[in-house]
GROMACS .gro file of C-alpha atoms in nm:
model
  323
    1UNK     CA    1  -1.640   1.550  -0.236
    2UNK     CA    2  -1.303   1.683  -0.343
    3UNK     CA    3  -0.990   1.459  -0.349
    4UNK     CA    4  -0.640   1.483  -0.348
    5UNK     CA    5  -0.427   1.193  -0.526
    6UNK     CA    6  -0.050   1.251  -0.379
    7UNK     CA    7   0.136   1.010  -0.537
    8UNK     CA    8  -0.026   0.942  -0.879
    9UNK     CA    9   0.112   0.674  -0.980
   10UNK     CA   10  -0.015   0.333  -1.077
   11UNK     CA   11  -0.243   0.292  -0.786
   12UNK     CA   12  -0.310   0.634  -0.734
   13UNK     CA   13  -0.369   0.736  -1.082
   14UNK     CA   14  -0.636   0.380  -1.105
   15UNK     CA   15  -0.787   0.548  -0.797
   16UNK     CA   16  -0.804   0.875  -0.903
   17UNK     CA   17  -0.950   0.792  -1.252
   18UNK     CA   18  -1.241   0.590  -1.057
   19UNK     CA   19  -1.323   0.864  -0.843
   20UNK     CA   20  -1.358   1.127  -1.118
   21UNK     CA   21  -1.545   0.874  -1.337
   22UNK     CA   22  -1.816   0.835  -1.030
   23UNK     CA   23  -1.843   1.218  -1.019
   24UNK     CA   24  -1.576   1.355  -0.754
   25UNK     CA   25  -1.378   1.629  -0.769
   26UNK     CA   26  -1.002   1.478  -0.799
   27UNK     CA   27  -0.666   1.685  -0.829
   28UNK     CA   28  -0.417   1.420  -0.949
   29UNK     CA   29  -0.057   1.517  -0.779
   30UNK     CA   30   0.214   1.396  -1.012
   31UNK     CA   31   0.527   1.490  -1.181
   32UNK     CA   32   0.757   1.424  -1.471
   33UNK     CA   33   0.657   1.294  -1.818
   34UNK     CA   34   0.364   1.101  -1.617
   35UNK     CA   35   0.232   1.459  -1.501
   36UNK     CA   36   0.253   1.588  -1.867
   37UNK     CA   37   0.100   1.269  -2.028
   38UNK     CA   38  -0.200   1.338  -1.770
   39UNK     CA   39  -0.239   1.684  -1.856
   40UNK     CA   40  -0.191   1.649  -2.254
   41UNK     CA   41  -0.486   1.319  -2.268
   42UNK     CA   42  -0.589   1.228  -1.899
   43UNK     CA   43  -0.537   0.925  -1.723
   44UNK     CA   44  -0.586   0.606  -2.003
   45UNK     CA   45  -0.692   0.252  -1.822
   46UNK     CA   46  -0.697  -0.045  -1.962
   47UNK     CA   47  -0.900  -0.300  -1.827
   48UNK     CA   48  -1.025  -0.640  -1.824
   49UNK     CA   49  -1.321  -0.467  -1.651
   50UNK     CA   50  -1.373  -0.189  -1.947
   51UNK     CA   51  -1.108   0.068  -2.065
   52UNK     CA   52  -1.212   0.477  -1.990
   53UNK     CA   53  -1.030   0.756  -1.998
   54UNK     CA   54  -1.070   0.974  -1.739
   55UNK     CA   55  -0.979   1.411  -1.718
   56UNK     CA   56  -0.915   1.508  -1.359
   57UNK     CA   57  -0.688   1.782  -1.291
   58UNK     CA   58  -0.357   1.728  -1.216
   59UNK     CA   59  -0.060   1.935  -1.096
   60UNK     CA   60   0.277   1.867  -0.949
   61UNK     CA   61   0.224   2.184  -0.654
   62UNK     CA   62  -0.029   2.076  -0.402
   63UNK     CA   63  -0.061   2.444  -0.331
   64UNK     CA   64  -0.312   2.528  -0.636
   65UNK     CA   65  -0.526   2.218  -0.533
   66UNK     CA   66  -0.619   2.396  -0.180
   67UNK     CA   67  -0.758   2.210   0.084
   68UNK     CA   68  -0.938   1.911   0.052
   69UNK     CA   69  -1.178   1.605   0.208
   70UNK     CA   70  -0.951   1.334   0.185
   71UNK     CA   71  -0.578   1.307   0.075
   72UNK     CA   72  -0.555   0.933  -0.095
   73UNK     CA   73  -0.182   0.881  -0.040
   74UNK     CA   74  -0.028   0.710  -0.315
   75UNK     CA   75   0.322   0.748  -0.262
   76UNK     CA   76   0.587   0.480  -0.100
   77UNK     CA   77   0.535   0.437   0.265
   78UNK     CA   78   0.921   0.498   0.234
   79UNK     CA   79   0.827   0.855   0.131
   80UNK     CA   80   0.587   0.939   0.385
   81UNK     CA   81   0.856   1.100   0.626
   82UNK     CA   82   0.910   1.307   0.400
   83UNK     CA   83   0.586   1.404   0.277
   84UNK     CA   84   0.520   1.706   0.489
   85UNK     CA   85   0.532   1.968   0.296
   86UNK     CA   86   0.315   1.844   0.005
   87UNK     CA   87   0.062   1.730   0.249
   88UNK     CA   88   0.004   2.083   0.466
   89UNK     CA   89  -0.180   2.287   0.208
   90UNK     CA   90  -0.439   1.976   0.149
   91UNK     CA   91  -0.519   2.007   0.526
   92UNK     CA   92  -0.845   2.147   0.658
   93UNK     CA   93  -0.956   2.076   1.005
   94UNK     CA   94  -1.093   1.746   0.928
   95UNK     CA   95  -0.917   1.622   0.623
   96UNK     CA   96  -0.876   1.242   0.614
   97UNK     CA   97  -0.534   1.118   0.469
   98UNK     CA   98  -0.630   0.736   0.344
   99UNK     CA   99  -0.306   0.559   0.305
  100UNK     CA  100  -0.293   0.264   0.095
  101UNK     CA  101   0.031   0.159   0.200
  102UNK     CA  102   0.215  -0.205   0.184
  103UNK     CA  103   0.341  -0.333   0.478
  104UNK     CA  104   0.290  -0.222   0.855
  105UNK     CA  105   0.144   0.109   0.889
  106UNK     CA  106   0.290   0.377   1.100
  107UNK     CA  107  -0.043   0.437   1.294
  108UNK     CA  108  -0.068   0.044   1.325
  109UNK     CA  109  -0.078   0.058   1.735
  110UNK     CA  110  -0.234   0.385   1.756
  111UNK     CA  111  -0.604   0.355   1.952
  112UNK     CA  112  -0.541  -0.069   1.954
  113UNK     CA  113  -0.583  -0.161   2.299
  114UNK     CA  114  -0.363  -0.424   2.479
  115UNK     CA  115   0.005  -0.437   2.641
  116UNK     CA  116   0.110  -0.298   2.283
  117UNK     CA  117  -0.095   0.030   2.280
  118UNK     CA  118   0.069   0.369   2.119
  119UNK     CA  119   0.409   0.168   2.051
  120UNK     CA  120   0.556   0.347   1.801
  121UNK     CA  121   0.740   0.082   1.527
  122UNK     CA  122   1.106   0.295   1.493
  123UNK     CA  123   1.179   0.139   1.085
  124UNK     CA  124   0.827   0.223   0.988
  125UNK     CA  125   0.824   0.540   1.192
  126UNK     CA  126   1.190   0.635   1.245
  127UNK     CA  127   1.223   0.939   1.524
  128UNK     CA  128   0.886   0.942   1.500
  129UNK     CA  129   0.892   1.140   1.145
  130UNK     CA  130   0.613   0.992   0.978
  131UNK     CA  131   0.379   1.084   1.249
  132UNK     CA  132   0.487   1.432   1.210
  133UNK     CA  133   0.420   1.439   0.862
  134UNK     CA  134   0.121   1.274   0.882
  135UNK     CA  135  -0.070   1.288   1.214
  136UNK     CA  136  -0.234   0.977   1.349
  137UNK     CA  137  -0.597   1.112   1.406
  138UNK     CA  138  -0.595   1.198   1.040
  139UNK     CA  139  -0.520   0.882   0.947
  140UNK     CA  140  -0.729   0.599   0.763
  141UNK     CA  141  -0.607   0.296   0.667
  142UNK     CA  142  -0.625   0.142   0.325
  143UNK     CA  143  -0.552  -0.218   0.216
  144UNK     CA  144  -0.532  -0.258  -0.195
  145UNK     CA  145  -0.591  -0.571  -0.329
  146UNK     CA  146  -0.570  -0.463  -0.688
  147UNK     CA  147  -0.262  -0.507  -0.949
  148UNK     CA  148  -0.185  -0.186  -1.204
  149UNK     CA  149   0.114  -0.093  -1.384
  150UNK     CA  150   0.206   0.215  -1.516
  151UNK     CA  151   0.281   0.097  -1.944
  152UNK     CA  152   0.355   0.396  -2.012
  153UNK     CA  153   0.342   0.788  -1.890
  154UNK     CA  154  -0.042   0.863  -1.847
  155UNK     CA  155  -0.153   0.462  -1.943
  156UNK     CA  156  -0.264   0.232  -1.654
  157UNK     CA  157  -0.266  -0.075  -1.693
  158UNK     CA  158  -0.585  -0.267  -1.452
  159UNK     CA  159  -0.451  -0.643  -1.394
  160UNK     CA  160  -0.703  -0.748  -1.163
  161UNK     CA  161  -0.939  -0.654  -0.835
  162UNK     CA  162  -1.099  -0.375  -0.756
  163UNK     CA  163  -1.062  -0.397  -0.393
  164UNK     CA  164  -1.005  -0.108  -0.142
  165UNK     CA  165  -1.088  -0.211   0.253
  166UNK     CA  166  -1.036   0.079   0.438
  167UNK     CA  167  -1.069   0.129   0.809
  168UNK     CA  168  -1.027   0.356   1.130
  169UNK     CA  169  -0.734   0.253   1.310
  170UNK     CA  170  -1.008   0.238   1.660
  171UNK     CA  171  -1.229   0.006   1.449
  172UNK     CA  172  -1.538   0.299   1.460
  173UNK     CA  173  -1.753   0.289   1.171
  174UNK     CA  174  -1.694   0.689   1.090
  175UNK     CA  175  -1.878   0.903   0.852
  176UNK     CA  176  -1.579   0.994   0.678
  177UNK     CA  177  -1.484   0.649   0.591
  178UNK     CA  178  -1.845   0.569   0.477
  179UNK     CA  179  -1.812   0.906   0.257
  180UNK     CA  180  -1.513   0.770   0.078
  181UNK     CA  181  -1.662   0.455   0.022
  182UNK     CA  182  -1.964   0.542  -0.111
  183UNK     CA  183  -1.757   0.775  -0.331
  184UNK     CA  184  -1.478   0.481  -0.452
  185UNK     CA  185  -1.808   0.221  -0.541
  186UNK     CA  186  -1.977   0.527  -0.757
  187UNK     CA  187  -1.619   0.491  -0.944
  188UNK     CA  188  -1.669   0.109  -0.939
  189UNK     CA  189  -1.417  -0.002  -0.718
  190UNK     CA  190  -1.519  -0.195  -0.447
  191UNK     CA  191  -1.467  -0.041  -0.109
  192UNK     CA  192  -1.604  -0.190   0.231
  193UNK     CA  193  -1.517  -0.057   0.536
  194UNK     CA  194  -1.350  -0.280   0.787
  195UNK     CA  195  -1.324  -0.285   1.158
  196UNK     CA  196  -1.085  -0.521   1.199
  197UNK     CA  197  -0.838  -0.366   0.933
  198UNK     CA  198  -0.525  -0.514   1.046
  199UNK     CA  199  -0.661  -0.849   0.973
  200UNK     CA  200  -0.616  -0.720   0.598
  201UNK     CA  201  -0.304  -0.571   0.684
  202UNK     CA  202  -0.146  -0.893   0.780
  203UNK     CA  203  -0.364  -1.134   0.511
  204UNK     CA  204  -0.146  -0.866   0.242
  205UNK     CA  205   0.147  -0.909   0.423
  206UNK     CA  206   0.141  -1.278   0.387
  207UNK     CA  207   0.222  -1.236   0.006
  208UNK     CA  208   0.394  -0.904   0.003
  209UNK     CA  209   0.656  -0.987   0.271
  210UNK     CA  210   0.713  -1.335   0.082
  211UNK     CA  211   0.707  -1.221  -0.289
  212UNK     CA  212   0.833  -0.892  -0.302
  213UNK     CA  213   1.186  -0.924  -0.193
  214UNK     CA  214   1.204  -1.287  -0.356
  215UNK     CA  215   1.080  -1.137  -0.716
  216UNK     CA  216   1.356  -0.866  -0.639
  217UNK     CA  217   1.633  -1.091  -0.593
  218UNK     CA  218   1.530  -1.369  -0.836
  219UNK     CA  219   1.396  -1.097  -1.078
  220UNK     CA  220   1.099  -1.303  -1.108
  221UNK     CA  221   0.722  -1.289  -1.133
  222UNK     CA  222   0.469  -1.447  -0.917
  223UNK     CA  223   0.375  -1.736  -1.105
  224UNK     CA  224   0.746  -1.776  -1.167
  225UNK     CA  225   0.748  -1.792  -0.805
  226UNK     CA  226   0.510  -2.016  -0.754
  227UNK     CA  227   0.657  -2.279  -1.031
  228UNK     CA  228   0.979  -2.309  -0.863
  229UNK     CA  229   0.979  -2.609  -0.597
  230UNK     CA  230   1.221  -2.417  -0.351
  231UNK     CA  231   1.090  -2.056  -0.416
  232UNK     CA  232   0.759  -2.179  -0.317
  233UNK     CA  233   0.912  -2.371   0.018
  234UNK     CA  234   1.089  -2.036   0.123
  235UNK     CA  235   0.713  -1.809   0.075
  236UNK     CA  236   0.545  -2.121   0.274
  237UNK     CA  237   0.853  -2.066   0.529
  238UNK     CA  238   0.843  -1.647   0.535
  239UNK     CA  239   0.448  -1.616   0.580
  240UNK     CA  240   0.435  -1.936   0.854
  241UNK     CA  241   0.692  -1.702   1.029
  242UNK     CA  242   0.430  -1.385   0.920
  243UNK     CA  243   0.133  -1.560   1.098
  244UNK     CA  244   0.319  -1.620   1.423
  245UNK     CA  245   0.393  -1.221   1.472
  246UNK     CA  246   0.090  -1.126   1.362
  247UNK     CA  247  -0.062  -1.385   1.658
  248UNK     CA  248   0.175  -1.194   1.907
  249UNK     CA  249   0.082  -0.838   1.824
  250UNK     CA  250  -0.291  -0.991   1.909
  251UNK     CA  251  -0.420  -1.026   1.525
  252UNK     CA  252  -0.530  -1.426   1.390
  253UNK     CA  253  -0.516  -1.317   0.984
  254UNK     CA  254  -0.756  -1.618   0.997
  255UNK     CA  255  -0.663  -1.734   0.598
  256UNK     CA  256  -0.443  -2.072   0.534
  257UNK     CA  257  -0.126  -2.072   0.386
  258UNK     CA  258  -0.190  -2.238   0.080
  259UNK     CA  259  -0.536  -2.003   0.039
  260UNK     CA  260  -0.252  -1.714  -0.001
  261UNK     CA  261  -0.062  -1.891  -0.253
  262UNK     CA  262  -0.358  -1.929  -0.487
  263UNK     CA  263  -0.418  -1.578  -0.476
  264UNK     CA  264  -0.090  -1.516  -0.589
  265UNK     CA  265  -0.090  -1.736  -0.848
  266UNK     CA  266  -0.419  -1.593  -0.969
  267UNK     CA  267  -0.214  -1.300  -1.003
  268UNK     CA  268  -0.018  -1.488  -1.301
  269UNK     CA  269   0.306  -1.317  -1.447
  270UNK     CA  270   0.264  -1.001  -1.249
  271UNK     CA  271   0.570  -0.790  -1.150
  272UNK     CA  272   0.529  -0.706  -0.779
  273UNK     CA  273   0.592  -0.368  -0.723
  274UNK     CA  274   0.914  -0.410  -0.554
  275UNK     CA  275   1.054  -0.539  -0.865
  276UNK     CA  276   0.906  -0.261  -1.071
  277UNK     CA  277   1.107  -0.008  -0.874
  278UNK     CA  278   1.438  -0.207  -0.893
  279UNK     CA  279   1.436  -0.185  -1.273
  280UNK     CA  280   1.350   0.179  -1.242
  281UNK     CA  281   1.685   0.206  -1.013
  282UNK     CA  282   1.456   0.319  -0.728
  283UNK     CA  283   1.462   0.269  -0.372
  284UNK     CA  284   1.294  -0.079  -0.238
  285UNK     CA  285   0.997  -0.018  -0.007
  286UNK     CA  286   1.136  -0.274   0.227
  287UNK     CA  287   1.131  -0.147   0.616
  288UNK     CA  288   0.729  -0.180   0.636
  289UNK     CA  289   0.765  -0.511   0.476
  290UNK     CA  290   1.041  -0.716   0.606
  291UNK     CA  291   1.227  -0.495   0.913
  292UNK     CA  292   0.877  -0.389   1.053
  293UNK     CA  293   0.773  -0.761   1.092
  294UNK     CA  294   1.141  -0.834   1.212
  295UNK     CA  295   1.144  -0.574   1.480
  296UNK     CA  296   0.783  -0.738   1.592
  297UNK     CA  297   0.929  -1.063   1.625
  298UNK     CA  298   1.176  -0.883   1.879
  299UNK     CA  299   0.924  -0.712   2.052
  300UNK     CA  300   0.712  -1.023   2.123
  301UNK     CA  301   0.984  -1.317   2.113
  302UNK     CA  302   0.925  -1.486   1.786
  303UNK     CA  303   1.116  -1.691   1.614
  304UNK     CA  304   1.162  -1.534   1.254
  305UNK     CA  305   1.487  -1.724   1.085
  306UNK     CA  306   1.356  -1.738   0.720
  307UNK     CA  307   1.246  -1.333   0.754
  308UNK     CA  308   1.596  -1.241   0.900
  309UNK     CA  309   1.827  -1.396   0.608
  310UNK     CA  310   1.569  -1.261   0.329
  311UNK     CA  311   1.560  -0.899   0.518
  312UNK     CA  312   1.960  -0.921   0.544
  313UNK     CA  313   2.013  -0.992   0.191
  314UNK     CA  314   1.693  -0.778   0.025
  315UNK     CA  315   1.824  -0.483   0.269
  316UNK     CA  316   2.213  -0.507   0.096
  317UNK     CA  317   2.038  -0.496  -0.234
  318UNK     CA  318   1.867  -0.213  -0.135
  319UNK     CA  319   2.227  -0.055  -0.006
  320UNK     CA  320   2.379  -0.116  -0.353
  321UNK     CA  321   2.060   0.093  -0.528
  322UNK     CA  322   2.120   0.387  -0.281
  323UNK     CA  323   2.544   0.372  -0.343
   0.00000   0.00000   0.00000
């Protein structure tokens, strides 16, 4: 199997060093003093689970990688758009792109039957760019439950889980998701294949749409979070709200409130990644979090108060980052 890591960053570097380690061929796609770290001692992880080092090559020009089985996209899904030109020469007839994205997907209503079929979501998918870049029947979806940071250029560090659910956007059980499976366990990650992904989707997007823009604003943690009487009050608020859209669009995430909370307080004083890219002066990956769920609750009627004043005020951050 040979595998394309765009976007090798914290995930995609974690995912990348698995796969190698369980005997793929992986082309890490990176750049900067990240890309030269790779290239001068591999990708380092540390681990609760067991620290390795793993060699796969890497390059910043998808163009000497050639085409490929599956492109695992681990790039910000506000990047995607954009990502045309690095995906093309990865692209054989039946190349899978497996995006493990945040947020709601761009192929979210693609092959999902009811009065909501093929609506395209205009902040996830603006003009309909992403699609372009990356065409729906090539898509695979990919829900990460694990926690890395990059410590330093080349060093991953693994916080916890080891959980990849991927899934066809038509719920088929398809030999090419079964492949990549079979592939990511030989790594030993844990990879089942789901179909019923959006349930995942929105169970994630219980605690990212909650935590992410609150640990941006308050510049705190998760367990900080948690701790703080009316922090934890506005998450309970924000994912109640989460659950009611998610009902609408036809998807029960079927996990309690309080079941999400100790999750993320499991996570202890983890940075979400949201935060990470503030303090790196980078762009927030907010639209498939907070104004993809908002422009849901338009579409179907809900009632989203607590999403709307945390979208206003996380989106004027995000204006001050880009000024």
């Amino acid at each position: 199997m040979k595998v394309a890591v765009l976007g090798a960053g914290a995930i995609g570097a974690y995912v990348g060093a698995a796969l190698h380690r369980g005997g793929a061929e992986v082309h890490l796609i990176a750049r900067g003093e990240h890309l030269r770290a790779i290239r001068e001692a591999g990708v380092r992880v540390l681990s609760p689970r067991g620290d390795f080092t793993a060699h796969p090559h890497a390059t910043d020009d998808p163009r000497e990688v050639g085409t490929v089985d599956h492109v695992f996209l681990g790039l910000k899904a506000n990047s995607y758009a954009a990502a045309g030109a690095l995906v093309r020469p990865l692209l054989h007839e039946s190349t899978t792109l497996i995006a493990a994205q945040n947020g709601i997907p761009w192929w979210y209503f693609h092959g999902l039957k009811g009065p909501y079929q093929g609506y395209r979501i205009e902040s996830v998918d603006p003009g309909g760019s992403v699609t372009a870049a990356l065409p729906l029947e090539r898509a695979v979806g990919c829900v990460v439950y694990a926690a890395t940071e990059i410590e330093e250029p080349g060093l991953v560090r693994h916080l916890e889980g080891t959980r990849f659910s991927i899934g066809e956007p038509s719920g088929e059980l398809t030999a090419r998701c079964v492949d990549f499976g079979e592939a990511m366990t030989r790594g030993g990650l844990k990879c089942p294949v789901e179909q019923d992904l959006r349930k995942d989707v929105w169970i994630k997007l219980m605690g990212n749409i909650a935590f992410n823009p609150i640990s941006a604003l308050a510049r705190a943690t998760m367990a900080g979070i948690c701790r703080h009487d009316g922090a934890r009050e506005l998450v309970v608020a924000m994912m109640r709200e989460t659950v009611e859209v998610a009902r609408r669009v036809g998807c029960d995430p079927g996990v309690s409130i309080e079941r999400r909370l100790r999750g993320a307080e499991k996570a202890g004083e983890h940075k979400t990644s949201t935060l990470q890219d503030l303090e790196k002066g980078k762009p927030l990956e907010l639209d498939v979090l907070l104004a993809a769920v908002v422009e849901l609750a338009d579409l179907t009627g809900a009632e989203v108060p607590t999403l709307r004043a945390i979208h206003a005020v996380s989106d004027l951050l995000n204006e001050s980052l880009a000024s």
